[in-house]
Amino acid sequence: MKKLAILSTLLLAGAAFAATPKDTFVYQQSADIPTLDPGATYDTSSGSVVENVYETLVTYKGSSARDLQPLLATKWTASNGGKTYTFDLRKNVKFHSGNTMTCRDAEYTFERNLVTNSAESGNWFLSESLLGTGSNASDDKSITWAKIDKAVECNNAGQLVFTLPAVDPAFLAKLAFVGQSIVDSKYAIANGEWKGTEADWKNWVGKDLTGSNLSKNPSGTGAYRIVRRDANTLLAQAFDGYWGTKPAIKNVVFQIVPELAARQQAFLRGDADAIEGGGRAVDQEQVKGKSGVTWVDDLPNVNAGAVFMNEKIADPKVLGSGKLDGKGIPANFFADPNVRRAFSYAFGYDQYTRDVNAGKGKQRTMLLPEIFPGYDTKVKTYKFDAAAAKRYFQRAFGGQVWKNGFVLTANYRAGSTPSQTTMEILKRNIESLNPKFKVNIQAKQWSEMLSSARAGKEAMIRFDWVPDYADPDNFMYTFYASDGFYAPRANFKDAQVDAWLKQARTIPNGPQRNRLYSLVANRAYEQAPYIIVPAGVNYMFFRNNLVGASAANYNPLISFDLGTFWKNLSKK
Amino acid sequence: MLNFIVRRLLQVPLVMLALSLLIVGLTQLLTPEQRAAGYIRSDQQAARLEAIIRERGLDAPFITQYGKWLGSTLQGDLGFSRASGQDVTDTIRERLPNTIELTLLTALPILLLGIWLGTLSALNKDKLIDQILRVLTIIGYSLPTFVLGIVLLAVFYGYLGWLPGAGQVNVINQFSIGDLRRYTGLLSLDAALNGRWDIAWDVIQHLILPAATLTVVSAATIVKVMRNNMLEALTSDYVRTARAKGLSNRTVNNKHARRNALLSIVTLGGFLIINLLGGSLITEFIFGYPGVGLWMVDAGLRLDIPAVLGFALLSALIVVVVSTVVDILYGVVDPRVRFD
């Protein structure tokens, strides 16, 4: 008994060390942090650290996804009809290495991103703006060192000058992307990275920087510097030489804990100030309302999901008989707008919101999150309407669809509950309209789906898009343009829509551009190229002694779950 | 003996070569798109699937891909592990000592407990103690590691708060361990050698729940095998002869029956240690323990080929070393076994 008492005392003494100190923020997540090199950062796990260690020229103003403000720049001017941008850079900014930031660092950063531009990075959209192509020099031989060198330069006044081949209203927003953070050129070169000259640029074309020396030993200008990183932990400390306001949180601990139950236990005991949750249903059940927990709901969500109806299905295997004989579908089944409208009326929007988002969601009018400029609330939306769906099916293909029926094969991404639920709702509703309608749904591995969809081989699938940068073009062109990212998957082509979208690419944000996006959205309502899946709303939770995370402070374009930078947090 | 050990170690490169051919060959059963998906972490990256295949040379002939891997490996470069965000060699160097630490704390209790309880059960065949032990063995044997781990975590960390949760050390010590001078790589030992007993104790506390999980699950197997071996030994001719000679029960059981029963436990113990050193995947996953097992779970799920190949090399080395030690122990337990 005495031994047991001693053991218990020892154990309790050890456990007492576990509470998180007031100047320390502890976050537990399941995902690893693949890279700390901004040039390779293109995932939220890496981004949530990099955005606190490095800084960009411009950043988002508070919670706004529309307004930008200077960060490492102090001001900028656009000239030459919007094709030249000149930035004044902040003085006396120190990197964690002790080096002072100069224009040369900014020039090196953007040139490095253009030179490397690996397929896994987000540098393609910077390259689109500055070189007129998203490819790197390996894939596009027209890219020369001279072009890269000319695209970004320092002038005699120490200003950074970008020269664009064409107007790009999204350019400033692209500079706010975490991947365009300014790196320490002297430090990088000393650590074996690209020398920043023509001499060795070709050796670095397309090079993956995920495990670069900069990733291993980062040096940014951010409020926090990395002090240690091992297999499961990343430690950061407030940077004494930071040019901005000194943060209240001195230490940040990122722990990788793959098991949700372990993270929940740590959070509820107060050993973690915030954690990566397990999805709304799980978090509402197991975390919300518990002692010491603050729950913030109804936050903006910038994810847009759609069911694609491929108008030119390239794979005979998913067509069945390939005819409208009740045993399959023709390759152009979805080319008839009546079919697309019928499917749009057959989807259970409210049911999806109930089943997937626990009732917290909203139906959008277009495939653009409502917090972006250009979103038009007045565009009509489809509602579940069995009678209307039946009416359109009866019109489709001169009545042949209704008369003969069809067998459709729709795939969903294996392991994705939202995708599975989407297809199950459609299947149930479509099959209830006519006993001759049959929808076969099947799970497919993501890797297979990626390649088959890109080759136009999938009849009906669901895809989602989250923004790279805060500009409506990143959604509108991506989804609706016939040469946009999703074009091969849906084969939707409307000459008028293309013209509007191209025109919008030349106009800065404002009423004229918004009008063009409204026109696209209204046309999309008529043509119904996609079923717009209702969007969920974001939420977050954290220990109630944490200050700085709030709805007013939440910006969905910041990678970190709490939607703000670490430097804005404190504890009471 | 030395010749025997050298011969065994010389097998490592051959085993590794065969394994690498097998693993790289198996990956060729996947399409380049499927392998490229392992590099993708967001829908955005998926936009450039073809470029990823091209840049990575995933559509190159098998021999080219294998040659590239072999060339780098021969230069001591095992590649970059996307699952750990580090070079494979750095990952192994960092994580293997953690797994060894867990193995050291686990293997001995498993073996001692298993041998003792197995013997106890056999010596009390069909008595109450035997019945109880047999039921407990079946429970331990069939209890999923995942369930047991979660229950222990919820009770001893979540509810009682007696033991720490996931990880290797608590938050405060996270900032101190970087300053420790590393002598052995084993954090608890190094902390003690640095005079930081608080950290050493913290590490041990973090190891208790993972070790307990492994002990319950693995000891059940040892108990079961030991019981069967003892029962067989107790009914054998040499035990009957020993008893007929008038030796005491204690001497017969311990020196004659148990010694022979231990032979297969040595082999089983070897497998156990190989498994533990190879990473106790599920246990490390539940407790977020930064060993090689946790790394391998992620690497496997993400088709992290350099990591899988690096891990295969490590496993081959562990298997050869441990089985060599087992063979040597055979000679100790049973003097009839000799090495040429």
PDB file of N, CA and C in Angstrom, chain A residues 11 14-15 17 32 34 42 117-120 124 134 136 139 206 208 211 216 228 230-233 235 251 255 258-259 262 265-266 269 271 446-447 450-451 454 464-466 468 485, chain B residues 33-34 37 40-48 50-52 54-56 80 82-83 87 94-95 146 150 153 157-158 161-163 170 174-175 177 201 205 285-286 288 294 298 302:
ATOM      1  N   LEU A  11       3.782   9.720  -9.865  1.00  0.00           N
ATOM      2  CA  LEU A  11       3.068   9.884 -11.128  1.00  0.00           C
ATOM      3  C   LEU A  11       2.375  11.229 -11.183  1.00  0.00           C
ATOM      4  N   GLY A  14       4.716  14.069 -11.744  1.00  0.00           N
ATOM      5  CA  GLY A  14       5.092  14.179 -13.147  1.00  0.00           C
ATOM      6  C   GLY A  14       3.985  14.785 -13.967  1.00  0.00           C
ATOM      7  N   ALA A  15       2.763  14.317 -13.719  1.00  0.00           N
ATOM      8  CA  ALA A  15       1.632  14.795 -14.497  1.00  0.00           C
ATOM      9  C   ALA A  15       1.402  16.280 -14.279  1.00  0.00           C
ATOM     10  N   PHE A  17       3.427  18.568 -14.309  1.00  0.00           N
ATOM     11  CA  PHE A  17       4.233  19.375 -15.220  1.00  0.00           C
ATOM     12  C   PHE A  17       3.501  19.672 -16.531  1.00  0.00           C
ATOM     13  N   ASP A  32       1.550  15.907 -40.645  1.00  0.00           N
ATOM     14  CA  ASP A  32       2.948  16.304 -40.532  1.00  0.00           C
ATOM     15  C   ASP A  32       3.125  17.659 -41.226  1.00  0.00           C
ATOM     16  N   PRO A  34       5.204  19.135 -44.005  1.00  0.00           N
ATOM     17  CA  PRO A  34       6.138  18.669 -45.049  1.00  0.00           C
ATOM     18  C   PRO A  34       7.307  19.602 -45.307  1.00  0.00           C
ATOM     19  N   TYR A  42       2.579  24.570 -50.291  1.00  0.00           N
ATOM     20  CA  TYR A  42       1.319  24.574 -51.038  1.00  0.00           C
ATOM     21  C   TYR A  42       0.301  23.662 -50.351  1.00  0.00           C
ATOM     22  N   ASN A 117       9.668  26.628 -59.664  1.00  0.00           N
ATOM     23  CA  ASN A 117       8.279  26.378 -60.083  1.00  0.00           C
ATOM     24  C   ASN A 117       7.998  24.884 -60.278  1.00  0.00           C
ATOM     25  N   SER A 118       8.218  24.115 -59.223  1.00  0.00           N
ATOM     26  CA  SER A 118       7.986  22.671 -59.337  1.00  0.00           C
ATOM     27  C   SER A 118       6.485  22.395 -59.376  1.00  0.00           C
ATOM     28  N   ALA A 119       6.160  21.217 -59.898  1.00  0.00           N
ATOM     29  CA  ALA A 119       4.751  20.886 -60.109  1.00  0.00           C
ATOM     30  C   ALA A 119       3.957  20.857 -58.815  1.00  0.00           C
ATOM     31  N   GLU A 120       4.628  20.608 -57.698  1.00  0.00           N
ATOM     32  CA  GLU A 120       3.893  20.509 -56.435  1.00  0.00           C
ATOM     33  C   GLU A 120       3.759  21.838 -55.720  1.00  0.00           C
ATOM     34  N   TRP A 124       2.987  28.259 -59.955  1.00  0.00           N
ATOM     35  CA  TRP A 124       2.436  28.343 -61.310  1.00  0.00           C
ATOM     36  C   TRP A 124       1.643  29.623 -61.513  1.00  0.00           C
ATOM     37  N   GLY A 134       2.006  29.160 -66.833  1.00  0.00           N
ATOM     38  CA  GLY A 134       2.138  28.520 -65.526  1.00  0.00           C
ATOM     39  C   GLY A 134       3.252  27.496 -65.483  1.00  0.00           C
ATOM     40  N   ASN A 136       7.172  25.789 -66.069  1.00  0.00           N
ATOM     41  CA  ASN A 136       8.551  26.203 -65.808  1.00  0.00           C
ATOM     42  C   ASN A 136       9.375  26.046 -67.101  1.00  0.00           C
ATOM     43  N   ASP A 139       9.279  22.792 -69.204  1.00  0.00           N
ATOM     44  CA  ASP A 139       8.080  22.484 -69.994  1.00  0.00           C
ATOM     45  C   ASP A 139       7.778  23.540 -71.044  1.00  0.00           C
ATOM     46  N   GLY A 206      12.411  23.494 -62.009  1.00  0.00           N
ATOM     47  CA  GLY A 206      11.504  22.419 -61.601  1.00  0.00           C
ATOM     48  C   GLY A 206      11.940  21.672 -60.360  1.00  0.00           C
ATOM     49  N   ASP A 208      12.270  20.357 -56.778  1.00  0.00           N
ATOM     50  CA  ASP A 208      11.378  20.305 -55.611  1.00  0.00           C
ATOM     51  C   ASP A 208      12.131  20.818 -54.386  1.00  0.00           C
ATOM     52  N   GLY A 211      12.328  19.492 -49.297  1.00  0.00           N
ATOM     53  CA  GLY A 211      13.326  19.171 -48.273  1.00  0.00           C
ATOM     54  C   GLY A 211      14.572  20.032 -48.391  1.00  0.00           C
ATOM     55  N   LYS A 216      15.045  22.962 -43.878  1.00  0.00           N
ATOM     56  CA  LYS A 216      15.652  22.393 -42.666  1.00  0.00           C
ATOM     57  C   LYS A 216      16.049  23.486 -41.684  1.00  0.00           C
ATOM     58  N   ARG A 228      13.502  24.436 -32.802  1.00  0.00           N
ATOM     59  CA  ARG A 228      13.789  23.002 -32.892  1.00  0.00           C
ATOM     60  C   ARG A 228      12.655  22.312 -33.627  1.00  0.00           C
ATOM     61  N   ASP A 230      11.677  18.232 -34.505  1.00  0.00           N
ATOM     62  CA  ASP A 230      12.029  16.812 -34.582  1.00  0.00           C
ATOM     63  C   ASP A 230      10.852  16.048 -35.163  1.00  0.00           C
ATOM     64  N   ALA A 231      10.920  14.746 -35.003  1.00  0.00           N
ATOM     65  CA  ALA A 231       9.954  13.886 -35.664  1.00  0.00           C
ATOM     66  C   ALA A 231       8.512  14.309 -35.401  1.00  0.00           C
ATOM     67  N   ASN A 232       8.197  14.673 -34.176  1.00  0.00           N
ATOM     68  CA  ASN A 232       6.805  14.923 -33.842  1.00  0.00           C
ATOM     69  C   ASN A 232       6.532  16.291 -33.269  1.00  0.00           C
ATOM     70  N   THR A 233       7.539  17.112 -33.189  1.00  0.00           N
ATOM     71  CA  THR A 233       7.350  18.395 -32.525  1.00  0.00           C
ATOM     72  C   THR A 233       8.041  19.511 -33.292  1.00  0.00           C
ATOM     73  N   LEU A 235       9.072  23.511 -32.457  1.00  0.00           N
ATOM     74  CA  LEU A 235       9.095  24.554 -31.427  1.00  0.00           C
ATOM     75  C   LEU A 235       9.475  25.878 -32.060  1.00  0.00           C
ATOM     76  N   ASN A 251       6.306  31.286 -26.686  1.00  0.00           N
ATOM     77  CA  ASN A 251       6.653  29.943 -27.188  1.00  0.00           C
ATOM     78  C   ASN A 251       5.457  29.302 -27.875  1.00  0.00           C
ATOM     79  N   GLN A 255       2.562  19.984 -31.910  1.00  0.00           N
ATOM     80  CA  GLN A 255       2.810  18.547 -31.712  1.00  0.00           C
ATOM     81  C   GLN A 255       2.007  17.745 -32.723  1.00  0.00           C
ATOM     82  N   PRO A 258      -1.279  11.810 -34.151  1.00  0.00           N
ATOM     83  CA  PRO A 258      -2.183  11.322 -35.195  1.00  0.00           C
ATOM     84  C   PRO A 258      -3.558  10.884 -34.679  1.00  0.00           C
ATOM     85  N   GLU A 259      -3.611  10.364 -33.463  1.00  0.00           N
ATOM     86  CA  GLU A 259      -4.848   9.780 -32.962  1.00  0.00           C
ATOM     87  C   GLU A 259      -5.758  10.859 -32.372  1.00  0.00           C
ATOM     88  N   ALA A 262      -6.455  10.864 -28.536  1.00  0.00           N
ATOM     89  CA  ALA A 262      -5.346  11.392 -27.734  1.00  0.00           C
ATOM     90  C   ALA A 262      -5.343  12.919 -27.769  1.00  0.00           C
ATOM     91  N   GLN A 265      -8.231  14.198 -25.551  1.00  0.00           N
ATOM     92  CA  GLN A 265      -7.915  14.091 -24.115  1.00  0.00           C
ATOM     93  C   GLN A 265      -7.006  15.234 -23.693  1.00  0.00           C
ATOM     94  N   ALA A 266      -5.997  15.503 -24.514  1.00  0.00           N
ATOM     95  CA  ALA A 266      -5.050  16.571 -24.183  1.00  0.00           C
ATOM     96  C   ALA A 266      -5.748  17.916 -24.150  1.00  0.00           C
ATOM     97  N   ARG A 269      -8.117  18.248 -21.104  1.00  0.00           N
ATOM     98  CA  ARG A 269      -7.357  18.384 -19.852  1.00  0.00           C
ATOM     99  C   ARG A 269      -6.611  19.715 -19.776  1.00  0.00           C
ATOM    100  N   ASP A 271      -3.949  20.422 -21.669  1.00  0.00           N
ATOM    101  CA  ASP A 271      -2.546  20.259 -22.060  1.00  0.00           C
ATOM    102  C   ASP A 271      -2.286  20.770 -23.473  1.00  0.00           C
ATOM    103  N   TRP A 446      -8.583   8.035 -54.938  1.00  0.00           N
ATOM    104  CA  TRP A 446      -8.377   9.414 -55.378  1.00  0.00           C
ATOM    105  C   TRP A 446      -7.416   9.485 -56.568  1.00  0.00           C
ATOM    106  N   SER A 447      -6.326   8.707 -56.453  1.00  0.00           N
ATOM    107  CA  SER A 447      -5.310   8.766 -57.506  1.00  0.00           C
ATOM    108  C   SER A 447      -5.900   8.376 -58.861  1.00  0.00           C
ATOM    109  N   LEU A 450      -8.259  11.156 -60.061  1.00  0.00           N
ATOM    110  CA  LEU A 450      -7.560  12.341 -60.560  1.00  0.00           C
ATOM    111  C   LEU A 450      -7.213  12.194 -62.031  1.00  0.00           C
ATOM    112  N   SER A 451      -6.655  11.026 -62.367  1.00  0.00           N
ATOM    113  CA  SER A 451      -6.212  10.857 -63.755  1.00  0.00           C
ATOM    114  C   SER A 451      -7.390  10.602 -64.690  1.00  0.00           C
ATOM    115  N   ARG A 454      -9.281  13.871 -65.233  1.00  0.00           N
ATOM    116  CA  ARG A 454      -8.512  14.795 -66.069  1.00  0.00           C
ATOM    117  C   ARG A 454      -8.578  14.378 -67.536  1.00  0.00           C
ATOM    118  N   ASP A 464     -13.826  19.671 -55.315  1.00  0.00           N
ATOM    119  CA  ASP A 464     -13.875  20.890 -54.490  1.00  0.00           C
ATOM    120  C   ASP A 464     -12.686  21.776 -54.819  1.00  0.00           C
ATOM    121  N   TRP A 465     -12.820  23.020 -54.497  1.00  0.00           N
ATOM    122  CA  TRP A 465     -11.721  23.965 -54.746  1.00  0.00           C
ATOM    123  C   TRP A 465     -11.613  24.913 -53.560  1.00  0.00           C
ATOM    124  N   VAL A 466     -10.398  25.098 -53.095  1.00  0.00           N
ATOM    125  CA  VAL A 466     -10.149  26.130 -52.073  1.00  0.00           C
ATOM    126  C   VAL A 466      -9.222  27.163 -52.714  1.00  0.00           C
ATOM    127  N   ASP A 468      -6.334  29.740 -53.861  1.00  0.00           N
ATOM    128  CA  ASP A 468      -4.903  29.978 -53.704  1.00  0.00           C
ATOM    129  C   ASP A 468      -4.675  31.412 -53.260  1.00  0.00           C
ATOM    130  N   PHE A 485      -9.164  25.211 -65.295  1.00  0.00           N
ATOM    131  CA  PHE A 485      -8.607  23.988 -64.701  1.00  0.00           C
ATOM    132  C   PHE A 485      -9.563  22.801 -64.799  1.00  0.00           C
TER     133      PHE A 485
ATOM    134  N   GLU B  33       0.262   7.597 -62.238  1.00  0.00           N
ATOM    135  CA  GLU B  33      -0.689   8.531 -61.603  1.00  0.00           C
ATOM    136  C   GLU B  33      -0.881   8.173 -60.132  1.00  0.00           C
ATOM    137  N   GLN B  34      -0.998   6.870 -59.874  1.00  0.00           N
ATOM    138  CA  GLN B  34      -1.200   6.439 -58.485  1.00  0.00           C
ATOM    139  C   GLN B  34       0.015   6.789 -57.635  1.00  0.00           C
ATOM    140  N   ALA B  37       0.183  10.473 -56.937  1.00  0.00           N
ATOM    141  CA  ALA B  37      -0.780  10.927 -55.925  1.00  0.00           C
ATOM    142  C   ALA B  37      -0.140  10.968 -54.540  1.00  0.00           C
ATOM    143  N   ILE B  40       0.973  14.385 -53.616  1.00  0.00           N
ATOM    144  CA  ILE B  40      -0.041  15.443 -53.626  1.00  0.00           C
ATOM    145  C   ILE B  40      -0.715  15.573 -52.265  1.00  0.00           C
ATOM    146  N   ARG B  41      -0.827  16.801 -51.800  1.00  0.00           N
ATOM    147  CA  ARG B  41      -1.460  17.027 -50.498  1.00  0.00           C
ATOM    148  C   ARG B  41      -2.666  17.942 -50.601  1.00  0.00           C
ATOM    149  N   SER B  42      -2.942  18.441 -51.774  1.00  0.00           N
ATOM    150  CA  SER B  42      -4.115  19.305 -51.913  1.00  0.00           C
ATOM    151  C   SER B  42      -4.683  19.164 -53.319  1.00  0.00           C
ATOM    152  N   ASP B  43      -5.952  19.531 -53.476  1.00  0.00           N
ATOM    153  CA  ASP B  43      -6.581  19.458 -54.796  1.00  0.00           C
ATOM    154  C   ASP B  43      -5.816  20.311 -55.800  1.00  0.00           C
ATOM    155  N   GLN B  44      -5.280  21.410 -55.317  1.00  0.00           N
ATOM    156  CA  GLN B  44      -4.543  22.300 -56.200  1.00  0.00           C
ATOM    157  C   GLN B  44      -3.338  21.595 -56.827  1.00  0.00           C
ATOM    158  N   GLN B  45      -2.622  20.849 -55.998  1.00  0.00           N
ATOM    159  CA  GLN B  45      -1.445  20.149 -56.515  1.00  0.00           C
ATOM    160  C   GLN B  45      -1.847  19.108 -57.553  1.00  0.00           C
ATOM    161  N   ALA B  46      -3.060  18.575 -57.372  1.00  0.00           N
ATOM    162  CA  ALA B  46      -3.538  17.562 -58.316  1.00  0.00           C
ATOM    163  C   ALA B  46      -3.672  18.124 -59.720  1.00  0.00           C
ATOM    164  N   ALA B  47      -3.767  19.444 -59.801  1.00  0.00           N
ATOM    165  CA  ALA B  47      -3.914  20.077 -61.109  1.00  0.00           C
ATOM    166  C   ALA B  47      -2.721  19.776 -62.003  1.00  0.00           C
ATOM    167  N   ARG B  48      -1.597  19.456 -61.405  1.00  0.00           N
ATOM    168  CA  ARG B  48      -0.378  19.301 -62.206  1.00  0.00           C
ATOM    169  C   ARG B  48       0.168  17.871 -62.121  1.00  0.00           C
ATOM    170  N   GLU B  50       0.405  15.475 -64.301  1.00  0.00           N
ATOM    171  CA  GLU B  50       1.324  15.044 -65.371  1.00  0.00           C
ATOM    172  C   GLU B  50       2.722  15.618 -65.138  1.00  0.00           C
ATOM    173  N   ALA B  51       2.753  16.882 -64.717  1.00  0.00           N
ATOM    174  CA  ALA B  51       4.063  17.516 -64.486  1.00  0.00           C
ATOM    175  C   ALA B  51       4.798  16.816 -63.339  1.00  0.00           C
ATOM    176  N   ILE B  52       4.055  16.411 -62.315  1.00  0.00           N
ATOM    177  CA  ILE B  52       4.681  15.701 -61.190  1.00  0.00           C
ATOM    178  C   ILE B  52       5.284  14.373 -61.690  1.00  0.00           C
ATOM    179  N   ARG B  54       6.297  13.682 -64.658  1.00  0.00           N
ATOM    180  CA  ARG B  54       7.452  13.987 -65.509  1.00  0.00           C
ATOM    181  C   ARG B  54       8.661  14.382 -64.664  1.00  0.00           C
ATOM    182  N   GLU B  55       8.433  15.312 -63.728  1.00  0.00           N
ATOM    183  CA  GLU B  55       9.554  15.806 -62.910  1.00  0.00           C
ATOM    184  C   GLU B  55      10.161  14.706 -62.044  1.00  0.00           C
ATOM    185  N   ARG B  56       9.318  13.782 -61.593  1.00  0.00           N
ATOM    186  CA  ARG B  56       9.794  12.699 -60.718  1.00  0.00           C
ATOM    187  C   ARG B  56      10.301  11.498 -61.502  1.00  0.00           C
ATOM    188  N   PHE B  80      14.814  11.527 -49.650  1.00  0.00           N
ATOM    189  CA  PHE B  80      14.047  12.408 -48.766  1.00  0.00           C
ATOM    190  C   PHE B  80      12.701  11.766 -48.463  1.00  0.00           C
ATOM    191  N   ARG B  82       9.035  12.149 -47.490  1.00  0.00           N
ATOM    192  CA  ARG B  82       7.976  13.156 -47.422  1.00  0.00           C
ATOM    193  C   ARG B  82       7.119  12.952 -46.187  1.00  0.00           C
ATOM    194  N   ALA B  83       7.122  11.737 -45.672  1.00  0.00           N
ATOM    195  CA  ALA B  83       6.305  11.460 -44.487  1.00  0.00           C
ATOM    196  C   ALA B  83       6.893  12.112 -43.241  1.00  0.00           C
ATOM    197  N   ASP B  87      15.481  13.884 -44.444  1.00  0.00           N
ATOM    198  CA  ASP B  87      16.167  12.803 -45.151  1.00  0.00           C
ATOM    199  C   ASP B  87      15.895  11.493 -44.410  1.00  0.00           C
ATOM    200  N   GLU B  94      17.064   9.754 -35.880  1.00  0.00           N
ATOM    201  CA  GLU B  94      16.300  10.436 -34.840  1.00  0.00           C
ATOM    202  C   GLU B  94      15.272   9.529 -34.162  1.00  0.00           C
ATOM    203  N   ARG B  95      14.643   8.679 -34.979  1.00  0.00           N
ATOM    204  CA  ARG B  95      13.516   7.909 -34.443  1.00  0.00           C
ATOM    205  C   ARG B  95      13.886   6.539 -33.889  1.00  0.00           C
ATOM    206  N   PHE B 146      -5.340  -1.459 -30.521  1.00  0.00           N
ATOM    207  CA  PHE B 146      -5.920  -0.131 -30.660  1.00  0.00           C
ATOM    208  C   PHE B 146      -6.903   0.159 -29.523  1.00  0.00           C
ATOM    209  N   ILE B 150      -6.318   2.903 -26.411  1.00  0.00           N
ATOM    210  CA  ILE B 150      -7.263   4.024 -26.214  1.00  0.00           C
ATOM    211  C   ILE B 150      -7.850   3.975 -24.799  1.00  0.00           C
ATOM    212  N   LEU B 153      -5.283   5.058 -22.270  1.00  0.00           N
ATOM    213  CA  LEU B 153      -5.086   6.503 -22.403  1.00  0.00           C
ATOM    214  C   LEU B 153      -6.242   7.259 -21.749  1.00  0.00           C
ATOM    215  N   TYR B 157      -4.807   8.741 -18.326  1.00  0.00           N
ATOM    216  CA  TYR B 157      -4.486  10.136 -18.651  1.00  0.00           C
ATOM    217  C   TYR B 157      -5.740  11.006 -18.567  1.00  0.00           C
ATOM    218  N   GLY B 158      -6.759  10.621 -19.332  1.00  0.00           N
ATOM    219  CA  GLY B 158      -7.950  11.460 -19.429  1.00  0.00           C
ATOM    220  C   GLY B 158      -8.741  11.541 -18.132  1.00  0.00           C
ATOM    221  N   GLY B 161      -5.707  11.104 -14.673  1.00  0.00           N
ATOM    222  CA  GLY B 161      -4.632  12.107 -14.759  1.00  0.00           C
ATOM    223  C   GLY B 161      -3.342  11.649 -14.078  1.00  0.00           C
ATOM    224  N   TRP B 162      -3.166  10.356 -13.944  1.00  0.00           N
ATOM    225  CA  TRP B 162      -1.956   9.838 -13.281  1.00  0.00           C
ATOM    226  C   TRP B 162      -0.744   9.858 -14.207  1.00  0.00           C
ATOM    227  N   LEU B 163      -1.002   9.669 -15.479  1.00  0.00           N
ATOM    228  CA  LEU B 163       0.101   9.554 -16.435  1.00  0.00           C
ATOM    229  C   LEU B 163      -0.089  10.543 -17.574  1.00  0.00           C
ATOM    230  N   ASN B 170       6.844  16.353 -21.739  1.00  0.00           N
ATOM    231  CA  ASN B 170       5.832  17.390 -21.619  1.00  0.00           C
ATOM    232  C   ASN B 170       6.309  18.696 -22.256  1.00  0.00           C
ATOM    233  N   GLN B 174      10.057  20.072 -23.606  1.00  0.00           N
ATOM    234  CA  GLN B 174      10.313  20.154 -25.050  1.00  0.00           C
ATOM    235  C   GLN B 174      11.417  21.171 -25.334  1.00  0.00           C
ATOM    236  N   PHE B 175      11.393  22.273 -24.566  1.00  0.00           N
ATOM    237  CA  PHE B 175      12.341  23.344 -24.829  1.00  0.00           C
ATOM    238  C   PHE B 175      13.734  23.041 -24.263  1.00  0.00           C
ATOM    239  N   ILE B 177      15.117  19.757 -24.060  1.00  0.00           N
ATOM    240  CA  ILE B 177      15.816  18.563 -24.552  1.00  0.00           C
ATOM    241  C   ILE B 177      16.783  18.879 -25.696  1.00  0.00           C
ATOM    242  N   TRP B 201      12.703  11.186 -15.929  1.00  0.00           N
ATOM    243  CA  TRP B 201      11.465  10.669 -15.327  1.00  0.00           C
ATOM    244  C   TRP B 201      10.262  10.982 -16.219  1.00  0.00           C
ATOM    245  N   GLN B 205       7.774   8.260 -17.777  1.00  0.00           N
ATOM    246  CA  GLN B 205       6.324   8.354 -17.563  1.00  0.00           C
ATOM    247  C   GLN B 205       5.572   8.272 -18.894  1.00  0.00           C
ATOM    248  N   PHE B 285       1.280   4.941 -32.940  1.00  0.00           N
ATOM    249  CA  PHE B 285       0.268   5.820 -33.545  1.00  0.00           C
ATOM    250  C   PHE B 285      -0.660   6.381 -32.465  1.00  0.00           C
ATOM    251  N   ILE B 286      -1.180   5.512 -31.625  1.00  0.00           N
ATOM    252  CA  ILE B 286      -2.129   5.960 -30.596  1.00  0.00           C
ATOM    253  C   ILE B 286      -1.486   6.977 -29.661  1.00  0.00           C
ATOM    254  N   GLY B 288       1.148   8.765 -30.159  1.00  0.00           N
ATOM    255  CA  GLY B 288       1.930   9.805 -30.823  1.00  0.00           C
ATOM    256  C   GLY B 288       3.389   9.717 -30.437  1.00  0.00           C
ATOM    257  N   LEU B 294       5.592   4.864 -36.161  1.00  0.00           N
ATOM    258  CA  LEU B 294       4.701   5.971 -36.505  1.00  0.00           C
ATOM    259  C   LEU B 294       5.062   6.535 -37.878  1.00  0.00           C
ATOM    260  N   ASP B 298       2.709   6.465 -41.699  1.00  0.00           N
ATOM    261  CA  ASP B 298       2.488   7.599 -42.590  1.00  0.00           C
ATOM    262  C   ASP B 298       3.146   7.360 -43.952  1.00  0.00           C
ATOM    263  N   ARG B 302       1.272   7.095 -47.610  1.00  0.00           N
ATOM    264  CA  ARG B 302       1.563   8.130 -48.601  1.00  0.00           C
ATOM    265  C   ARG B 302       2.452   7.646 -49.751  1.00  0.00           C
TER     266      ARG B 302
END
